C-alpha cells in the first residue's frame, strides 16, 4: 500500500465460521477502489491433508457426499463440518479451535460451493460478485461504494467452470461446451449466471446477484429518500383504487424493489397473483397471495413453463391484482394488456429509461401493442440509479394520457412528480392531472378536495410508520390493512403517537 492510500471502511464478515477482515481502500491513480479480503491462508502441507480428508470422506460416506452436492440442506452442512473437524483433529492434533473451523469450512466451500467466492458471497454489503476470467481479479458491487476490485482471483479457467457445474448440479441443470450459458436461482435466493469460453471471449464468467435476506420496505426507501412521503401517499391512493402501474428504469436501477415495497398497500381483501422468472417479490404473509415462478426446460428440453403459460393460467384463477416481475416478450405484454382491458389491476416492471420510452417500447416493434390498449395503463414510475454516486431515486411518476390529433389517438405522458437533483427532492410538478384524477373521482366517489385530503391523511399514517420505524413487510402490511379495515382505530393510534406494538391489538 502506498503512503497515501486511504482506508474508507473496515469490517468483519463470517462465512460458515471463517472470519475475514475486509478493508475498503482508495488507492491513488486507480479508478476503482480496492476490496481487500483478509482470508485465512492455507499452506501446502495443510492443503495436502485436506485432500486426504476429502478422499476418505468420499470413500466412507458416498451417499452423504452425493446429497450434499445436489442439495443445500443446512443440517447436512453441519454434519459435514463436524465430520471433517473430527478427522482433522485426529490427523493433525493440537491446532487452535478456529483453525479446525476454518479448514473444515474451506473444504466445504471447495467441494460443494463456489470456493473462496463463498466468503465474498457472505458479505451482506455486496450486491453482486462477478468473475470475468481467471486472469483478472474478482469484482464486487458494494452497496455504498459501487464497483470495487477484490484481491481475489480464481486461479484457473477450469476452476471457474467447475463452480458453474457445481451450481448447475444444485438446480438440476448442466453447463457444457454445447450449452455454455446458465442462469439459475439458488436455494438461498441468489441469482447466478455463468458463461463458458469461447462464448465469453476472455474466459469463463460467473455473475452472482445476491438476494437480500431482509427485503427493502417503503420505510427504508422513505428514510433513504428514494421516495418522498407525498409520492408514496399518491401511489398508495392509486393502488387502493385499482389503478394500474408499470415500474421502469435501467438495469439494476431498483425497479423490482420499488414495485415490491408498494405491494403491501393492496387492500388485504384482494387476491394477488405474482408471476416471475426468479422469485424476488415478497408480500405480507397474511395476504391472499399466489406466487407463480416460470421454469426453464431441462437438459432434454422438457418441462418448460413460460411466463405466457402462467399469465394465461392466472386469468383462470380469479386474481384481483396481477403482478408481473418483468415484461420482456411481445406475447407476455399482449396478454398482460388484455388482462388490463378486461378489468384487472396490473403491476409490472419493464426495462426503459423514462415513462416516455415505456410508451414507445410498448407501441413499437417487437411488442407493437395498439394505442387503445396502452391507454389503459394509468401510471409509470421510473427508478433511477446515478452511476457516479450509486444513489437510487424515483426519477419521475407520470400518468399516461390520450390526445386526439386529426382524429387519431396519440399517447403522451404527463409528469406528476419529478426528482430535482439539485436539492435532491422529489416534488409534485405544477402539471394538472389530466386523466388520473377523473378516474379516481369515478372509482372512489371523492371530490377533488377529498382526493387531496385523503393523500394528506395517508401521509400522516406514513409519517407515523417512519417515526416508529416499522421494520418488516408484515408490520407495514398490517398497518396498511388496518387502514382499510379499522381506519378510525388506526388514525387514533397515529394521532396519539402510540407505539407500533399496539397495531397487534387493534
Ligand atoms: N432504493 C434502493 N436503495 C438501495 N439499494 C437498492 C434500492 N433499490 C434496489 N436496491 C438494490 O439494487 C439492486 C438491484 O435492485 P432491483 O430492484 O433488482 O433492480 P432491477 O429490478 O431494476 O434490476 C439490488 O441489490 C437491490 O437490493
Ligand atoms: Mg428486476
CSV table of C-alpha atoms in Angstrom, one decimal, residues 184-502:
chain,number,residue,atom,x,y,z
A,184,UNK,CA,-30.2,-20.1,-12.1
A,185,UNK,CA,-31.7,-19.2,-8.8
A,186,UNK,CA,-30.1,-20.9,-5.8
A,187,UNK,CA,-31.9,-22.1,-2.8
A,188,UNK,CA,-30.7,-19.0,-0.8
A,189,UNK,CA,-32.4,-16.7,-3.4
A,190,UNK,CA,-29.1,-15.7,-5.1
A,191,UNK,CA,-29.2,-15.5,-8.9
A,192,UNK,CA,-26.3,-16.9,-10.8
A,193,UNK,CA,-25.3,-16.5,-14.4
A,194,UNK,CA,-22.4,-18.4,-16.0
A,195,UNK,CA,-21.0,-18.3,-19.5
A,196,UNK,CA,-18.2,-20.5,-20.8
A,197,UNK,CA,-15.3,-19.7,-23.2
A,198,UNK,CA,-15.2,-19.2,-26.2
A,199,UNK,CA,-18.7,-17.7,-26.0
A,200,UNK,CA,-17.3,-15.4,-23.4
A,201,UNK,CA,-14.1,-14.5,-25.3
A,202,UNK,CA,-11.9,-13.6,-22.3
A,203,UNK,CA,-12.7,-16.7,-20.3
A,204,UNK,CA,-15.4,-18.3,-18.2
A,205,UNK,CA,-17.6,-15.9,-16.3
A,206,UNK,CA,-19.7,-16.1,-13.2
A,207,UNK,CA,-22.1,-13.4,-12.0
A,208,UNK,CA,-23.7,-13.8,-8.6
A,209,UNK,CA,-26.5,-11.4,-7.9
A,210,UNK,CA,-27.1,-11.6,-4.2
A,211,UNK,CA,-30.5,-11.9,-2.7
A,212,UNK,CA,-31.3,-9.6,0.2
A,213,UNK,CA,-32.4,-11.7,3.2
A,214,UNK,CA,-34.4,-8.7,4.5
A,215,UNK,CA,-36.4,-7.2,1.6
A,216,UNK,CA,-36.4,-3.5,1.3
A,217,UNK,CA,-39.5,-1.8,2.7
A,218,UNK,CA,-41.2,1.5,2.0
A,219,UNK,CA,-39.9,2.8,5.3
A,220,UNK,CA,-36.3,2.1,4.2
A,221,UNK,CA,-36.9,3.9,1.0
A,222,UNK,CA,-38.5,6.9,2.7
A,223,UNK,CA,-35.6,7.1,5.1
A,224,UNK,CA,-33.0,6.9,2.3
A,225,UNK,CA,-35.0,9.4,0.2
A,226,UNK,CA,-35.5,7.0,-2.7
A,227,UNK,CA,-39.1,8.1,-2.5
A,228,UNK,CA,-40.9,11.1,-0.9
A,229,UNK,CA,-43.9,10.9,1.5
A,230,UNK,CA,-46.2,12.7,-0.9
A,231,UNK,CA,-45.3,10.5,-3.8
A,232,UNK,CA,-45.8,7.3,-1.7
A,233,UNK,CA,-49.2,8.6,-0.5
A,234,UNK,CA,-50.1,9.3,-4.1
A,235,UNK,CA,-49.2,5.9,-5.3
A,236,UNK,CA,-50.9,4.3,-2.3
A,237,UNK,CA,-54.1,6.1,-3.2
A,238,UNK,CA,-53.8,5.0,-6.9
A,239,UNK,CA,-53.3,1.4,-5.8
A,240,UNK,CA,-56.2,1.5,-3.4
A,241,UNK,CA,-58.5,2.5,-6.2
A,242,UNK,CA,-57.1,-0.2,-8.6
A,243,UNK,CA,-55.2,2.0,-11.0
A,244,UNK,CA,-52.5,0.1,-12.9
A,245,UNK,CA,-48.8,0.9,-12.9
A,246,UNK,CA,-45.6,-0.1,-14.6
A,247,UNK,CA,-42.3,0.5,-12.8
A,248,UNK,CA,-39.5,1.2,-15.2
A,249,UNK,CA,-35.8,2.0,-15.1
A,250,UNK,CA,-32.4,0.8,-16.3
A,251,UNK,CA,-30.6,-2.4,-15.3
A,252,UNK,CA,-30.4,-2.8,-11.6
A,253,UNK,CA,-31.9,0.7,-11.1
A,254,UNK,CA,-34.2,-0.8,-8.4
A,255,UNK,CA,-37.4,-1.5,-10.4
A,256,UNK,CA,-38.3,-4.8,-8.8
A,257,UNK,CA,-37.5,-3.4,-5.3
A,258,UNK,CA,-39.7,-0.4,-5.9
A,259,UNK,CA,-42.6,-2.4,-7.1
A,260,UNK,CA,-42.3,-4.7,-4.2
A,261,UNK,CA,-42.3,-2.0,-1.5
A,262,UNK,CA,-45.7,-0.8,-2.8
A,263,UNK,CA,-47.4,-4.2,-2.8
A,264,UNK,CA,-48.3,-4.2,1.0
A,265,UNK,CA,-50.7,-1.3,0.2
A,266,UNK,CA,-53.0,-3.5,-1.8
A,267,UNK,CA,-56.2,-4.0,0.3
A,268,UNK,CA,-56.0,-7.3,2.2
A,269,UNK,CA,-59.4,-8.4,0.9
A,270,UNK,CA,-58.0,-8.9,-2.6
A,271,UNK,CA,-56.4,-11.9,-4.2
A,272,UNK,CA,-52.9,-11.3,-5.6
A,273,UNK,CA,-51.1,-13.4,-8.2
A,274,UNK,CA,-47.5,-12.7,-8.9
A,275,UNK,CA,-45.6,-14.1,-11.9
A,276,UNK,CA,-41.8,-14.0,-12.0
A,277,UNK,CA,-38.8,-15.8,-13.6
A,278,UNK,CA,-36.9,-15.7,-10.4
A,279,UNK,CA,-38.6,-15.3,-7.0
A,280,UNK,CA,-37.9,-11.8,-5.8
A,281,UNK,CA,-41.3,-10.4,-4.7
A,282,UNK,CA,-42.3,-10.8,-1.0
A,283,UNK,CA,-45.8,-9.9,0.3
A,284,UNK,CA,-47.1,-9.8,3.9
A,285,UNK,CA,-47.8,-13.4,5.0
A,286,UNK,CA,-51.4,-12.8,5.8
A,287,UNK,CA,-52.3,-11.7,2.3
A,288,UNK,CA,-54.1,-13.9,-0.2
A,289,UNK,CA,-51.0,-14.3,-2.4
A,290,UNK,CA,-50.3,-16.9,-5.0
A,291,UNK,CA,-46.7,-16.6,-6.2
A,292,UNK,CA,-46.0,-18.4,-9.6
A,293,UNK,CA,-42.5,-18.9,-10.9
A,294,UNK,CA,-41.6,-19.8,-14.5
A,295,UNK,CA,-39.4,-22.9,-15.2
A,296,UNK,CA,-36.7,-23.4,-17.9
A,297,UNK,CA,-36.6,-26.6,-19.8
A,298,UNK,CA,-34.4,-29.4,-18.5
A,299,UNK,CA,-31.4,-30.7,-20.4
A,300,UNK,CA,-33.7,-32.8,-22.7
A,301,UNK,CA,-35.7,-29.7,-23.5
A,302,UNK,CA,-38.7,-30.8,-21.4
A,303,UNK,CA,-40.8,-29.3,-18.7
A,304,UNK,CA,-40.7,-25.6,-19.6
A,305,UNK,CA,-43.3,-23.3,-18.1
A,306,UNK,CA,-43.2,-19.9,-19.7
A,307,UNK,CA,-44.4,-16.5,-18.4
A,308,UNK,CA,-47.2,-16.7,-21.1
A,309,UNK,CA,-48.3,-20.1,-19.7
A,310,UNK,CA,-48.6,-18.6,-16.3
A,311,UNK,CA,-50.2,-15.4,-17.4
A,312,UNK,CA,-52.9,-17.3,-19.3
A,313,UNK,CA,-53.4,-19.7,-16.4
A,314,UNK,CA,-53.5,-16.9,-13.8
A,315,UNK,CA,-56.5,-15.3,-15.5
A,316,UNK,CA,-58.4,-18.5,-14.7
A,317,UNK,CA,-57.5,-18.1,-11.0
A,318,UNK,CA,-59.7,-15.1,-10.4
A,319,UNK,CA,-57.0,-12.6,-9.5
A,320,UNK,CA,-58.0,-9.1,-8.3
A,321,UNK,CA,-54.4,-7.9,-8.8
A,322,UNK,CA,-51.9,-9.3,-11.2
A,323,UNK,CA,-48.2,-8.6,-10.7
A,324,UNK,CA,-45.6,-9.5,-13.3
A,325,UNK,CA,-41.9,-9.4,-12.3
A,326,UNK,CA,-40.7,-8.2,-15.7
A,327,UNK,CA,-42.2,-7.9,-19.1
A,328,UNK,CA,-39.8,-8.9,-21.8
A,329,UNK,CA,-41.6,-10.5,-24.6
A,330,UNK,CA,-44.3,-9.4,-27.0
A,331,UNK,CA,-46.7,-12.2,-26.1
A,332,UNK,CA,-46.4,-11.5,-22.4
A,333,UNK,CA,-47.0,-7.8,-22.9
A,334,UNK,CA,-50.0,-8.6,-25.1
A,335,UNK,CA,-51.6,-10.9,-22.6
A,336,UNK,CA,-50.9,-8.5,-19.8
A,337,UNK,CA,-52.6,-5.7,-21.5
A,338,UNK,CA,-55.5,-7.9,-22.5
A,339,UNK,CA,-55.9,-8.6,-18.8
A,340,UNK,CA,-55.8,-4.9,-18.1
A,341,UNK,CA,-58.5,-4.3,-20.8
A,342,UNK,CA,-60.8,-6.9,-19.1
A,343,UNK,CA,-60.7,-5.0,-15.9
A,344,UNK,CA,-57.8,-6.5,-13.9
A,345,UNK,CA,-55.4,-4.3,-11.9
A,346,UNK,CA,-52.0,-4.9,-13.3
A,347,UNK,CA,-48.5,-4.1,-12.0
A,348,UNK,CA,-45.2,-4.9,-13.7
A,349,UNK,CA,-41.7,-3.8,-14.4
A,350,UNK,CA,-40.4,-3.0,-17.8
A,351,UNK,CA,-36.8,-2.0,-18.9
A,352,UNK,CA,-36.7,1.5,-20.2
A,353,UNK,CA,-35.2,4.8,-19.1
A,354,UNK,CA,-38.3,7.0,-18.8
A,355,UNK,CA,-42.1,6.9,-18.9
A,356,UNK,CA,-41.9,8.2,-22.5
A,357,UNK,CA,-39.7,5.4,-23.5
A,358,UNK,CA,-42.1,2.8,-21.9
A,359,UNK,CA,-44.9,4.0,-24.1
A,360,UNK,CA,-42.6,4.0,-27.1
A,361,UNK,CA,-41.4,0.5,-26.3
A,362,UNK,CA,-45.0,-0.8,-25.9
A,363,UNK,CA,-46.2,0.7,-29.1
A,364,UNK,CA,-43.3,-0.2,-31.4
A,365,UNK,CA,-41.7,-3.4,-32.7
A,366,UNK,CA,-41.4,-6.1,-31.4
A,367,UNK,CA,-44.1,-5.6,-28.8
A,368,UNK,CA,-46.3,-3.5,-31.0
A,369,UNK,CA,-49.4,-3.0,-28.9
A,370,UNK,CA,-52.3,-1.0,-30.2
A,371,UNK,CA,-52.6,2.6,-28.7
A,372,UNK,CA,-56.1,1.8,-27.3
A,373,UNK,CA,-54.7,-1.0,-25.1
A,374,UNK,CA,-51.7,1.0,-23.9
A,375,UNK,CA,-54.0,3.9,-23.0
A,376,UNK,CA,-55.5,1.7,-20.3
A,377,UNK,CA,-52.2,1.9,-18.4
A,378,UNK,CA,-52.5,4.6,-15.7
A,379,UNK,CA,-49.1,5.3,-14.2
A,380,UNK,CA,-45.4,4.8,-14.9
A,381,UNK,CA,-43.0,5.1,-12.0
A,382,UNK,CA,-39.3,5.5,-13.0
A,383,UNK,CA,-36.5,4.2,-10.9
A,384,UNK,CA,-33.1,5.7,-11.4
A,385,UNK,CA,-29.6,4.9,-10.2
A,386,UNK,CA,-27.0,7.6,-10.6
A,387,UNK,CA,-23.9,5.9,-11.9
A,388,UNK,CA,-21.4,8.2,-10.3
A,389,UNK,CA,-22.8,8.1,-6.7
A,390,UNK,CA,-24.8,4.9,-6.8
A,391,UNK,CA,-27.7,6.8,-5.3
A,392,UNK,CA,-31.1,5.4,-6.2
A,393,UNK,CA,-34.2,7.7,-6.6
A,394,UNK,CA,-37.6,7.8,-8.1
A,395,UNK,CA,-36.9,9.9,-11.2
A,396,UNK,CA,-40.5,10.6,-12.1
A,397,UNK,CA,-44.1,9.5,-11.8
A,398,UNK,CA,-46.1,10.0,-14.9
A,399,UNK,CA,-49.7,9.4,-16.0
A,400,UNK,CA,-50.4,8.1,-19.4
A,401,UNK,CA,-52.7,10.5,-21.3
A,402,UNK,CA,-54.5,10.4,-24.6
A,403,UNK,CA,-54.6,13.2,-27.1
A,404,UNK,CA,-56.7,13.3,-30.3
A,405,UNK,CA,-54.7,14.6,-33.2
A,406,UNK,CA,-56.5,14.7,-36.6
A,407,UNK,CA,-59.0,12.1,-35.4
A,408,UNK,CA,-56.2,9.8,-34.2
A,409,UNK,CA,-55.3,8.9,-30.7
A,410,UNK,CA,-51.8,9.9,-29.6
A,411,UNK,CA,-50.4,8.7,-26.3
A,412,UNK,CA,-48.3,11.0,-24.1
A,413,UNK,CA,-47.0,11.0,-20.6
A,414,UNK,CA,-47.7,13.8,-18.1
A,415,UNK,CA,-45.2,14.0,-15.2
A,416,UNK,CA,-46.9,14.4,-11.9
A,417,UNK,CA,-43.8,14.0,-9.7
A,418,UNK,CA,-40.1,14.7,-10.6
A,419,UNK,CA,-36.8,14.3,-8.9
A,420,UNK,CA,-34.8,17.6,-8.6
A,421,UNK,CA,-31.2,16.6,-8.5
A,422,UNK,CA,-30.0,20.0,-7.3
A,423,UNK,CA,-31.9,19.8,-4.0
A,424,UNK,CA,-32.3,16.0,-4.0
A,425,UNK,CA,-36.1,16.2,-3.6
A,426,UNK,CA,-39.0,14.5,-5.3
A,427,UNK,CA,-41.6,17.2,-6.0
A,428,UNK,CA,-45.1,17.4,-7.2
A,429,UNK,CA,-44.9,19.2,-10.6
A,430,UNK,CA,-47.2,22.0,-11.5
A,431,UNK,CA,-48.8,19.8,-14.1
A,432,UNK,CA,-52.5,19.2,-13.5
A,433,UNK,CA,-53.6,15.6,-13.7
A,434,UNK,CA,-55.4,15.1,-17.0
A,435,UNK,CA,-56.7,11.6,-16.6
A,436,UNK,CA,-55.9,10.2,-13.2
A,437,UNK,CA,-58.0,12.5,-11.2
A,438,UNK,CA,-61.1,11.9,-13.3
A,439,UNK,CA,-60.6,8.2,-13.0
A,440,UNK,CA,-60.0,8.5,-9.2
A,441,UNK,CA,-63.1,10.6,-8.8
A,442,UNK,CA,-65.0,7.9,-10.7
A,443,UNK,CA,-63.6,5.0,-8.7
A,444,UNK,CA,-63.6,6.5,-5.3
A,445,UNK,CA,-66.6,8.8,-5.4
A,446,UNK,CA,-64.3,11.5,-4.0
A,447,UNK,CA,-64.4,15.2,-5.0
A,448,UNK,CA,-61.2,17.0,-5.9
A,449,UNK,CA,-60.8,18.3,-2.3
A,450,UNK,CA,-61.5,14.9,-0.8
A,451,UNK,CA,-58.8,13.3,-3.0
A,452,UNK,CA,-56.4,15.9,-1.6
A,453,UNK,CA,-57.3,15.3,2.0
A,454,UNK,CA,-57.1,11.6,1.5
A,455,UNK,CA,-53.5,12.0,0.4
A,456,UNK,CA,-52.7,14.1,3.4
A,457,UNK,CA,-54.3,11.5,5.7
A,458,UNK,CA,-52.1,8.8,4.1
A,459,UNK,CA,-49.1,10.9,4.5
A,460,UNK,CA,-49.8,11.2,8.3
A,461,UNK,CA,-50.0,7.4,8.6
A,462,UNK,CA,-46.8,7.1,6.7
A,463,UNK,CA,-45.1,9.7,8.9
A,464,UNK,CA,-46.1,7.7,11.9
A,465,UNK,CA,-44.9,4.5,10.3
A,466,UNK,CA,-41.5,6.1,9.6
A,467,UNK,CA,-41.3,7.6,13.1
A,468,UNK,CA,-42.0,4.2,14.7
A,469,UNK,CA,-39.5,2.6,12.2
A,470,UNK,CA,-41.8,-0.2,11.2
A,471,UNK,CA,-39.4,-2.9,10.0
A,472,UNK,CA,-40.8,-5.9,8.3
A,473,UNK,CA,-43.1,-6.3,5.3
A,474,UNK,CA,-45.6,-7.9,7.7
A,475,UNK,CA,-45.7,-5.0,10.1
A,476,UNK,CA,-46.1,-2.5,7.2
A,477,UNK,CA,-48.7,-4.7,5.6
A,478,UNK,CA,-50.6,-4.9,8.9
A,479,UNK,CA,-50.7,-1.1,9.3
A,480,UNK,CA,-51.9,-0.7,5.7
A,481,UNK,CA,-54.5,-3.4,6.2
A,482,UNK,CA,-55.8,-1.7,9.4
A,483,UNK,CA,-56.1,1.5,7.4
A,484,UNK,CA,-58.7,-0.3,5.3
A,485,UNK,CA,-60.4,-2.5,7.9
A,486,UNK,CA,-60.3,-0.3,11.0
A,487,UNK,CA,-59.4,3.1,9.9
A,488,UNK,CA,-60.7,5.1,12.9
A,489,UNK,CA,-58.7,3.0,15.4
A,490,UNK,CA,-55.6,3.2,13.3
A,491,UNK,CA,-55.9,7.0,12.9
A,492,UNK,CA,-56.4,7.3,16.7
A,493,UNK,CA,-53.2,5.4,17.2
A,494,UNK,CA,-51.4,7.7,14.7
A,495,UNK,CA,-52.9,10.9,16.2
A,496,UNK,CA,-51.9,9.9,19.8
A,497,UNK,CA,-48.4,8.9,18.5
A,498,UNK,CA,-49.0,5.4,20.0
A,499,UNK,CA,-46.5,2.6,20.0
A,500,UNK,CA,-46.3,0.3,17.0
A,501,UNK,CA,-46.8,-2.7,19.2
A,502,UNK,CA,-50.4,-1.5,19.6
